[in-house]
CSV table of C-alpha atoms and ligand atoms in Angstrom, one decimal:
chain,number,residue,atom,x,y,z
A,122,UNK,CA,-14.8,-39.8,-33.6
A,123,UNK,CA,-17.7,-37.7,-32.4
A,124,UNK,CA,-20.3,-39.8,-30.6
A,125,UNK,CA,-23.1,-37.5,-31.9
A,126,UNK,CA,-23.5,-38.2,-35.6
A,127,UNK,CA,-25.2,-34.9,-36.4
A,128,UNK,CA,-22.7,-32.1,-37.3
A,129,UNK,CA,-22.9,-29.3,-34.7
A,130,UNK,CA,-24.1,-26.7,-37.2
A,131,UNK,CA,-27.1,-28.9,-38.1
A,132,UNK,CA,-28.0,-30.0,-34.7
A,133,UNK,CA,-31.4,-28.8,-33.3
A,134,UNK,CA,-33.1,-29.1,-30.0
A,135,UNK,CA,-36.9,-28.8,-29.9
A,136,UNK,CA,-37.5,-29.1,-26.1
A,137,UNK,CA,-39.0,-26.1,-24.4
A,138,UNK,CA,-40.5,-25.2,-21.1
A,139,UNK,CA,-40.4,-22.9,-18.1
A,140,UNK,CA,-37.2,-20.7,-17.9
A,141,UNK,CA,-35.4,-20.5,-14.6
A,142,UNK,CA,-32.8,-17.8,-14.2
A,143,UNK,CA,-29.3,-19.0,-13.4
A,144,UNK,CA,-26.8,-17.2,-11.2
A,145,UNK,CA,-25.4,-14.3,-13.2
A,146,UNK,CA,-21.8,-14.9,-14.3
A,147,UNK,CA,-19.5,-12.0,-15.2
A,148,UNK,CA,-20.1,-11.7,-18.8
A,149,UNK,CA,-22.9,-13.6,-20.6
A,150,UNK,CA,-26.4,-12.1,-20.5
A,151,UNK,CA,-29.4,-14.4,-20.7
A,152,UNK,CA,-28.1,-17.8,-19.5
A,153,UNK,CA,-31.2,-19.7,-18.3
A,154,UNK,CA,-32.2,-23.3,-17.4
A,155,UNK,CA,-35.1,-25.1,-18.9
A,156,UNK,CA,-35.6,-28.6,-17.4
A,157,UNK,CA,-32.3,-30.4,-17.6
A,158,UNK,CA,-30.9,-28.1,-20.2
A,159,UNK,CA,-29.1,-24.7,-20.2
A,160,UNK,CA,-29.7,-22.1,-22.9
A,161,UNK,CA,-27.0,-19.6,-23.7
A,162,UNK,CA,-26.9,-17.0,-26.4
A,163,UNK,CA,-25.1,-18.3,-29.5
A,164,UNK,CA,-21.7,-16.8,-29.8
A,165,UNK,CA,-18.8,-16.6,-32.2
A,166,UNK,CA,-17.0,-19.4,-30.5
A,167,UNK,CA,-20.0,-21.6,-30.0
A,168,UNK,CA,-19.3,-24.1,-32.9
A,169,UNK,CA,-15.7,-24.6,-31.9
A,170,UNK,CA,-16.8,-25.1,-28.3
A,171,UNK,CA,-19.5,-27.6,-29.4
A,172,UNK,CA,-16.8,-29.6,-31.2
A,173,UNK,CA,-14.7,-29.7,-28.1
A,174,UNK,CA,-17.7,-30.8,-26.0
A,175,UNK,CA,-18.4,-33.5,-28.6
A,176,UNK,CA,-14.8,-34.7,-28.3
A,177,UNK,CA,-15.0,-34.9,-24.5
A,178,UNK,CA,-18.2,-36.9,-24.8
A,179,UNK,CA,-16.6,-39.2,-27.3
A,180,UNK,CA,-13.8,-40.1,-25.0
A,181,UNK,CA,-16.2,-40.8,-22.2
A,182,UNK,CA,-15.4,-37.7,-20.1
A,183,UNK,CA,-18.5,-37.0,-18.0
A,184,UNK,CA,-17.5,-33.6,-16.4
A,185,UNK,CA,-18.6,-31.2,-19.2
A,186,UNK,CA,-22.0,-30.3,-20.7
A,187,UNK,CA,-23.1,-31.9,-23.9
A,188,UNK,CA,-24.0,-29.7,-26.8
A,189,UNK,CA,-27.5,-30.6,-27.8
A,190,UNK,CA,-28.0,-28.1,-30.7
A,191,UNK,CA,-29.7,-24.8,-31.3
A,192,UNK,CA,-33.3,-24.2,-30.0
A,193,UNK,CA,-36.1,-22.5,-31.9
A,194,UNK,CA,-34.8,-19.1,-30.7
A,195,UNK,CA,-31.3,-19.8,-32.0
A,196,UNK,CA,-29.7,-20.3,-28.6
A,197,UNK,CA,-27.1,-22.9,-27.8
A,198,UNK,CA,-28.7,-25.8,-25.8
A,199,UNK,CA,-26.4,-27.7,-23.4
A,200,UNK,CA,-27.1,-30.3,-20.8
A,201,UNK,CA,-27.5,-29.0,-17.2
A,202,UNK,CA,-24.9,-30.4,-14.8
A,203,UNK,CA,-26.5,-31.0,-11.4
A,204,UNK,CA,-24.6,-30.0,-8.3
A,205,UNK,CA,-23.5,-26.9,-6.3
A,206,UNK,CA,-21.7,-23.9,-7.9
A,207,UNK,CA,-20.0,-21.4,-5.7
A,208,UNK,CA,-21.3,-17.8,-5.7
A,209,UNK,CA,-19.3,-14.6,-6.5
A,210,UNK,CA,-18.3,-14.4,-2.8
A,211,UNK,CA,-17.1,-18.0,-2.5
A,212,UNK,CA,-18.8,-19.8,0.3
A,213,UNK,CA,-17.0,-21.7,3.0
A,214,UNK,CA,-17.8,-25.1,1.6
A,215,UNK,CA,-16.0,-24.2,-1.6
A,216,UNK,CA,-12.9,-23.0,0.2
A,217,UNK,CA,-11.8,-26.3,1.8
A,218,UNK,CA,-8.4,-27.9,1.1
A,219,UNK,CA,-10.2,-31.2,0.3
A,220,UNK,CA,-12.2,-29.5,-2.5
A,221,UNK,CA,-9.0,-27.9,-3.9
A,222,UNK,CA,-7.3,-31.4,-4.1
A,223,UNK,CA,-10.4,-32.8,-5.8
A,224,UNK,CA,-10.2,-29.9,-8.3
A,225,UNK,CA,-6.6,-30.6,-9.0
A,226,UNK,CA,-7.4,-34.3,-9.8
A,227,UNK,CA,-10.4,-33.2,-12.0
A,228,UNK,CA,-8.3,-30.7,-14.1
A,229,UNK,CA,-5.7,-33.4,-14.7
A,230,UNK,CA,-8.5,-35.7,-15.9
A,231,UNK,CA,-9.9,-33.0,-18.1
A,232,UNK,CA,-6.5,-32.4,-19.7
A,233,UNK,CA,-6.0,-36.1,-20.3
A,234,UNK,CA,-9.4,-36.3,-22.0
A,235,UNK,CA,-8.6,-33.2,-24.1
A,236,UNK,CA,-5.4,-34.6,-25.7
A,237,UNK,CA,-6.0,-35.7,-29.2
A,238,UNK,CA,-8.8,-33.3,-30.0
A,239,UNK,CA,-8.2,-31.6,-33.3
A,240,UNK,CA,-10.6,-28.7,-33.7
A,241,UNK,CA,-12.6,-28.6,-36.9
A,242,UNK,CA,-14.1,-25.2,-36.3
A,243,UNK,CA,-11.5,-22.6,-35.4
A,244,UNK,CA,-11.4,-21.0,-32.0
A,245,UNK,CA,-11.3,-17.2,-32.0
A,246,UNK,CA,-7.7,-16.0,-31.7
A,247,UNK,CA,-6.5,-14.9,-28.3
A,248,UNK,CA,-6.0,-11.2,-27.9
A,249,UNK,CA,-2.6,-9.6,-27.5
A,250,UNK,CA,-0.5,-12.7,-27.9
A,251,UNK,CA,-1.3,-16.4,-28.7
A,252,UNK,CA,-0.6,-19.0,-26.0
A,253,UNK,CA,1.7,-21.9,-27.1
A,254,UNK,CA,-0.3,-24.8,-28.4
A,255,UNK,CA,-0.4,-28.1,-26.6
A,256,UNK,CA,-4.1,-28.9,-26.4
A,257,UNK,CA,-7.5,-27.2,-26.2
A,258,UNK,CA,-8.0,-26.0,-22.7
A,259,UNK,CA,-10.9,-24.4,-20.7
A,260,UNK,CA,-8.9,-21.4,-19.5
A,261,UNK,CA,-11.6,-20.1,-17.1
A,262,UNK,CA,-12.0,-22.7,-14.4
A,263,UNK,CA,-13.3,-20.3,-11.7
A,264,UNK,CA,-15.4,-21.4,-8.7
A,265,UNK,CA,-18.4,-20.0,-10.5
A,266,UNK,CA,-17.8,-22.3,-13.4
A,267,UNK,CA,-17.2,-25.5,-11.4
A,268,UNK,CA,-19.9,-28.0,-10.4
A,269,UNK,CA,-19.5,-29.8,-7.0
A,270,UNK,CA,-21.3,-32.9,-5.7
A,271,UNK,CA,-20.7,-34.5,-2.3
A,272,UNK,CA,-17.6,-32.6,-1.8
A,273,UNK,CA,-16.0,-33.6,-5.1
A,274,UNK,CA,-15.6,-31.5,-8.3
A,275,UNK,CA,-17.7,-33.3,-10.9
A,276,UNK,CA,-17.8,-30.8,-13.8
A,277,UNK,CA,-17.0,-27.5,-15.4
A,278,UNK,CA,-19.3,-25.2,-17.4
A,279,UNK,CA,-18.9,-22.0,-19.5
A,280,UNK,CA,-16.3,-22.9,-22.1
A,281,UNK,CA,-16.5,-19.4,-23.6
A,282,UNK,CA,-12.8,-18.8,-23.2
A,283,UNK,CA,-11.6,-22.3,-24.3
A,284,UNK,CA,-8.9,-22.5,-26.9
A,285,UNK,CA,-5.5,-23.8,-27.8
A,286,UNK,CA,-3.1,-23.4,-24.9
A,287,UNK,CA,-1.1,-25.6,-22.5
A,288,UNK,CA,-1.7,-27.8,-19.5
A,289,UNK,CA,0.5,-25.5,-17.4
A,290,UNK,CA,-1.3,-22.3,-18.4
A,291,UNK,CA,-4.8,-23.8,-17.7
A,292,UNK,CA,-3.8,-25.5,-14.4
A,293,UNK,CA,-2.0,-22.4,-13.2
A,294,UNK,CA,-5.0,-20.2,-14.2
A,295,UNK,CA,-7.2,-22.6,-12.2
A,296,UNK,CA,-5.0,-22.4,-9.1
A,297,UNK,CA,-5.0,-18.6,-9.4
A,298,UNK,CA,-8.7,-18.5,-9.1
A,299,UNK,CA,-9.0,-21.1,-6.4
A,300,UNK,CA,-6.0,-20.8,-4.1
A,301,UNK,CA,-6.4,-17.9,-4.7
A,302,UNK,CA,-3.2,-16.3,-6.0
A,303,UNK,CA,-3.7,-12.6,-5.3
A,304,UNK,CA,-2.1,-10.0,-3.1
A,305,UNK,CA,-3.2,-10.6,0.5
A,306,UNK,CA,-4.9,-7.1,0.6
A,307,UNK,CA,-7.2,-8.4,-2.2
A,308,UNK,CA,-8.3,-11.6,-0.4
A,309,UNK,CA,-11.9,-11.7,0.6
A,310,UNK,CA,-11.3,-14.5,3.0
A,311,UNK,CA,-8.3,-15.7,5.0
A,312,UNK,CA,-6.4,-18.4,3.1
A,313,UNK,CA,-3.0,-20.1,3.6
A,314,UNK,CA,-2.1,-19.4,0.0
A,315,UNK,CA,1.3,-21.1,0.1
A,316,UNK,CA,-0.1,-24.3,1.6
A,317,UNK,CA,-3.0,-24.3,-0.7
A,318,UNK,CA,-0.8,-23.9,-3.8
A,319,UNK,CA,1.1,-27.0,-2.7
A,320,UNK,CA,-2.1,-28.9,-2.3
A,321,UNK,CA,-3.2,-28.0,-5.8
A,322,UNK,CA,0.3,-28.7,-7.2
A,323,UNK,CA,0.4,-32.2,-5.7
A,324,UNK,CA,-3.2,-33.1,-6.7
A,325,UNK,CA,-2.7,-31.9,-10.3
A,326,UNK,CA,0.8,-33.2,-10.5
A,327,UNK,CA,3.1,-30.3,-11.6
A,328,UNK,CA,6.6,-31.5,-12.4
A,329,UNK,CA,9.7,-30.4,-10.5
A,330,UNK,CA,10.6,-28.1,-13.3
A,331,UNK,CA,7.2,-26.5,-13.4
A,332,UNK,CA,7.2,-26.0,-9.7
A,333,UNK,CA,10.7,-24.4,-9.6
A,334,UNK,CA,9.7,-21.7,-12.2
A,335,UNK,CA,6.1,-21.3,-11.2
A,336,UNK,CA,6.1,-18.0,-9.4
A,337,UNK,CA,8.0,-16.2,-12.1
A,338,UNK,CA,5.8,-17.8,-14.8
A,339,UNK,CA,2.6,-16.9,-12.9
A,340,UNK,CA,3.8,-13.2,-12.6
A,341,UNK,CA,4.5,-13.1,-16.4
A,342,UNK,CA,1.0,-14.5,-17.0
A,343,UNK,CA,-0.5,-11.9,-14.8
A,344,UNK,CA,1.2,-9.2,-16.9
A,345,UNK,CA,-0.3,-10.7,-20.0
A,346,UNK,CA,-3.7,-11.1,-18.4
A,347,UNK,CA,-3.5,-7.3,-17.6
A,348,UNK,CA,-3.0,-6.5,-21.2
A,349,UNK,CA,-5.7,-8.9,-22.4
A,350,UNK,CA,-8.3,-7.6,-19.9
A,351,UNK,CA,-7.5,-4.0,-20.8
A,352,UNK,CA,-8.0,-4.8,-24.5
A,353,UNK,CA,-11.2,-6.7,-24.0
A,354,UNK,CA,-12.6,-3.8,-21.9
A,355,UNK,CA,-11.7,-1.4,-24.6
A,356,UNK,CA,-12.9,-3.4,-27.6
A,357,UNK,CA,-15.8,-5.6,-26.2
A,358,UNK,CA,-17.2,-3.3,-23.5
A,359,UNK,CA,-20.1,-4.9,-21.6
A,360,UNK,CA,-19.1,-7.0,-18.6
A,361,UNK,CA,-15.4,-6.6,-19.5
A,362,UNK,CA,-15.6,-2.8,-19.3
A,363,UNK,CA,-17.5,-3.0,-16.1
A,364,UNK,CA,-14.9,-5.3,-14.5
A,365,UNK,CA,-12.1,-3.0,-15.7
A,366,UNK,CA,-14.0,0.0,-14.2
A,367,UNK,CA,-14.2,-1.9,-10.9
A,368,UNK,CA,-10.4,-2.1,-10.7
A,369,UNK,CA,-9.7,-5.6,-12.0
A,370,UNK,CA,-6.5,-4.3,-13.6
A,371,UNK,CA,-5.1,-3.0,-10.3
A,372,UNK,CA,-5.9,-6.4,-8.7
A,373,UNK,CA,-3.9,-8.1,-11.5
A,374,UNK,CA,-1.0,-5.7,-11.0
A,375,UNK,CA,-0.9,-6.3,-7.3
A,376,UNK,CA,-1.0,-10.1,-7.9
A,377,UNK,CA,2.1,-9.8,-10.2
A,378,UNK,CA,4.0,-7.8,-7.6
A,379,UNK,CA,3.0,-10.2,-4.8
A,380,UNK,CA,4.2,-13.2,-6.9
A,381,UNK,CA,7.5,-11.6,-7.7
A,382,UNK,CA,8.1,-10.5,-4.1
A,383,UNK,CA,7.3,-14.0,-2.8
A,384,UNK,CA,8.9,-16.1,-5.6
A,385,UNK,CA,11.6,-17.7,-3.5
A,386,UNK,CA,9.2,-18.7,-0.7
A,387,UNK,CA,6.7,-20.0,-3.2
A,388,UNK,CA,9.3,-22.2,-5.0
A,389,UNK,CA,10.5,-23.5,-1.7
A,390,UNK,CA,6.9,-24.3,-0.6
A,391,UNK,CA,6.3,-26.2,-3.9
A,392,UNK,CA,9.6,-28.1,-4.0
A,393,UNK,CA,10.4,-29.2,-0.5
B,532,ADP,N1,-24.3,-26.6,-18.1
B,532,ADP,C1,-24.6,-26.1,-16.9
B,532,ADP,N2,-24.9,-26.9,-15.8
B,532,ADP,C2,-25.1,-26.3,-14.6
B,532,ADP,N3,-25.0,-25.0,-14.3
B,532,ADP,C3,-24.7,-24.2,-15.3
B,532,ADP,C4,-24.5,-24.6,-16.6
B,532,ADP,N4,-24.2,-23.6,-17.4
B,532,ADP,C5,-24.2,-22.5,-16.6
B,532,ADP,N5,-24.6,-22.9,-15.3
B,532,ADP,C6,-24.8,-21.9,-14.2
B,532,ADP,O1,-25.1,-20.6,-14.7
B,532,ADP,C7,-24.1,-19.7,-14.3
B,532,ADP,C8,-23.8,-18.7,-15.4
B,532,ADP,O2,-23.5,-19.4,-16.6
B,532,ADP,P1,-22.1,-19.2,-17.4
B,532,ADP,O3,-22.2,-20.2,-18.5
B,532,ADP,O4,-21.0,-19.5,-16.4
B,532,ADP,O5,-22.2,-17.7,-17.9
B,532,ADP,P2,-21.2,-16.5,-17.8
B,532,ADP,O6,-20.4,-16.5,-19.1
B,532,ADP,O7,-22.0,-15.3,-17.6
B,532,ADP,O8,-20.2,-16.7,-16.6
B,532,ADP,C9,-22.9,-20.6,-13.9
B,532,ADP,O9,-22.0,-19.9,-13.0
B,532,ADP,C10,-23.5,-21.8,-13.3
B,532,ADP,O10,-24.0,-21.6,-12.0
B,533,MG,MG1,-19.3,-18.4,-15.9
């Protein structure tokens, strides 16, 4: 049951006020804050996302924005989640092991809250190859999409890539962004990646089986992500094409190589 009785397509928000620019993400142009709301351009996936946010609200999950409706300019209106969000070059406060553990617990909670959601509006299909379907997942829990208060992860925003997938894919994707899992030459800051992966694994609660096969699975996912990013850059252009031009594909390739080269050590770190 949705807790908001007005269907998402009929919902309107009339509040207006002074627009404050928000930190630029990678892709969406024109995300602004007005009072305690965020305005984002209405997109193809907006209705499906709104349904998912309604579901999370209806089960009492408090770590995601609420969909308030369209404003007079036709933009999506969402509640603003107060807190700190890391910048593009992730600050030291967002690189602590304690925050990583908090993130693992948060993502577990988000997945538990997501179970049982049956989309009414379809999510756009994933490119290249569909993920197996277990639940609707966020799939883009980057530091720049995560809200932190008093050293704890309290929310995620930017559900643009949400869609049917699995717990393992979404949690692994989260770890990839946050540990981070990338070739050491691509790290912007020193990180004990093996130890940090273990911290995330324990906090989220990966099973013994998931841990044993994780490095290989992560490398295969990196290969898929290479193909998806390439296709998005070619077909969607914009921020996707810019990221591709900046060499994101090479970073993904080096990640896959690094994961394969370190698979044994990663499994040992996760299982003993
Ligand atoms: N609901 C929200 N509550 C708080 N901050 C938000 C919210 N939505 C967006 N932001 C802030 O605005 C930034 C850009 O918005 P986002 O929705 O992530 O756009 P993009 O698709 O460009 O990444 C985020 O990184 C975050 O700092
Ligand atoms: Mg974002």
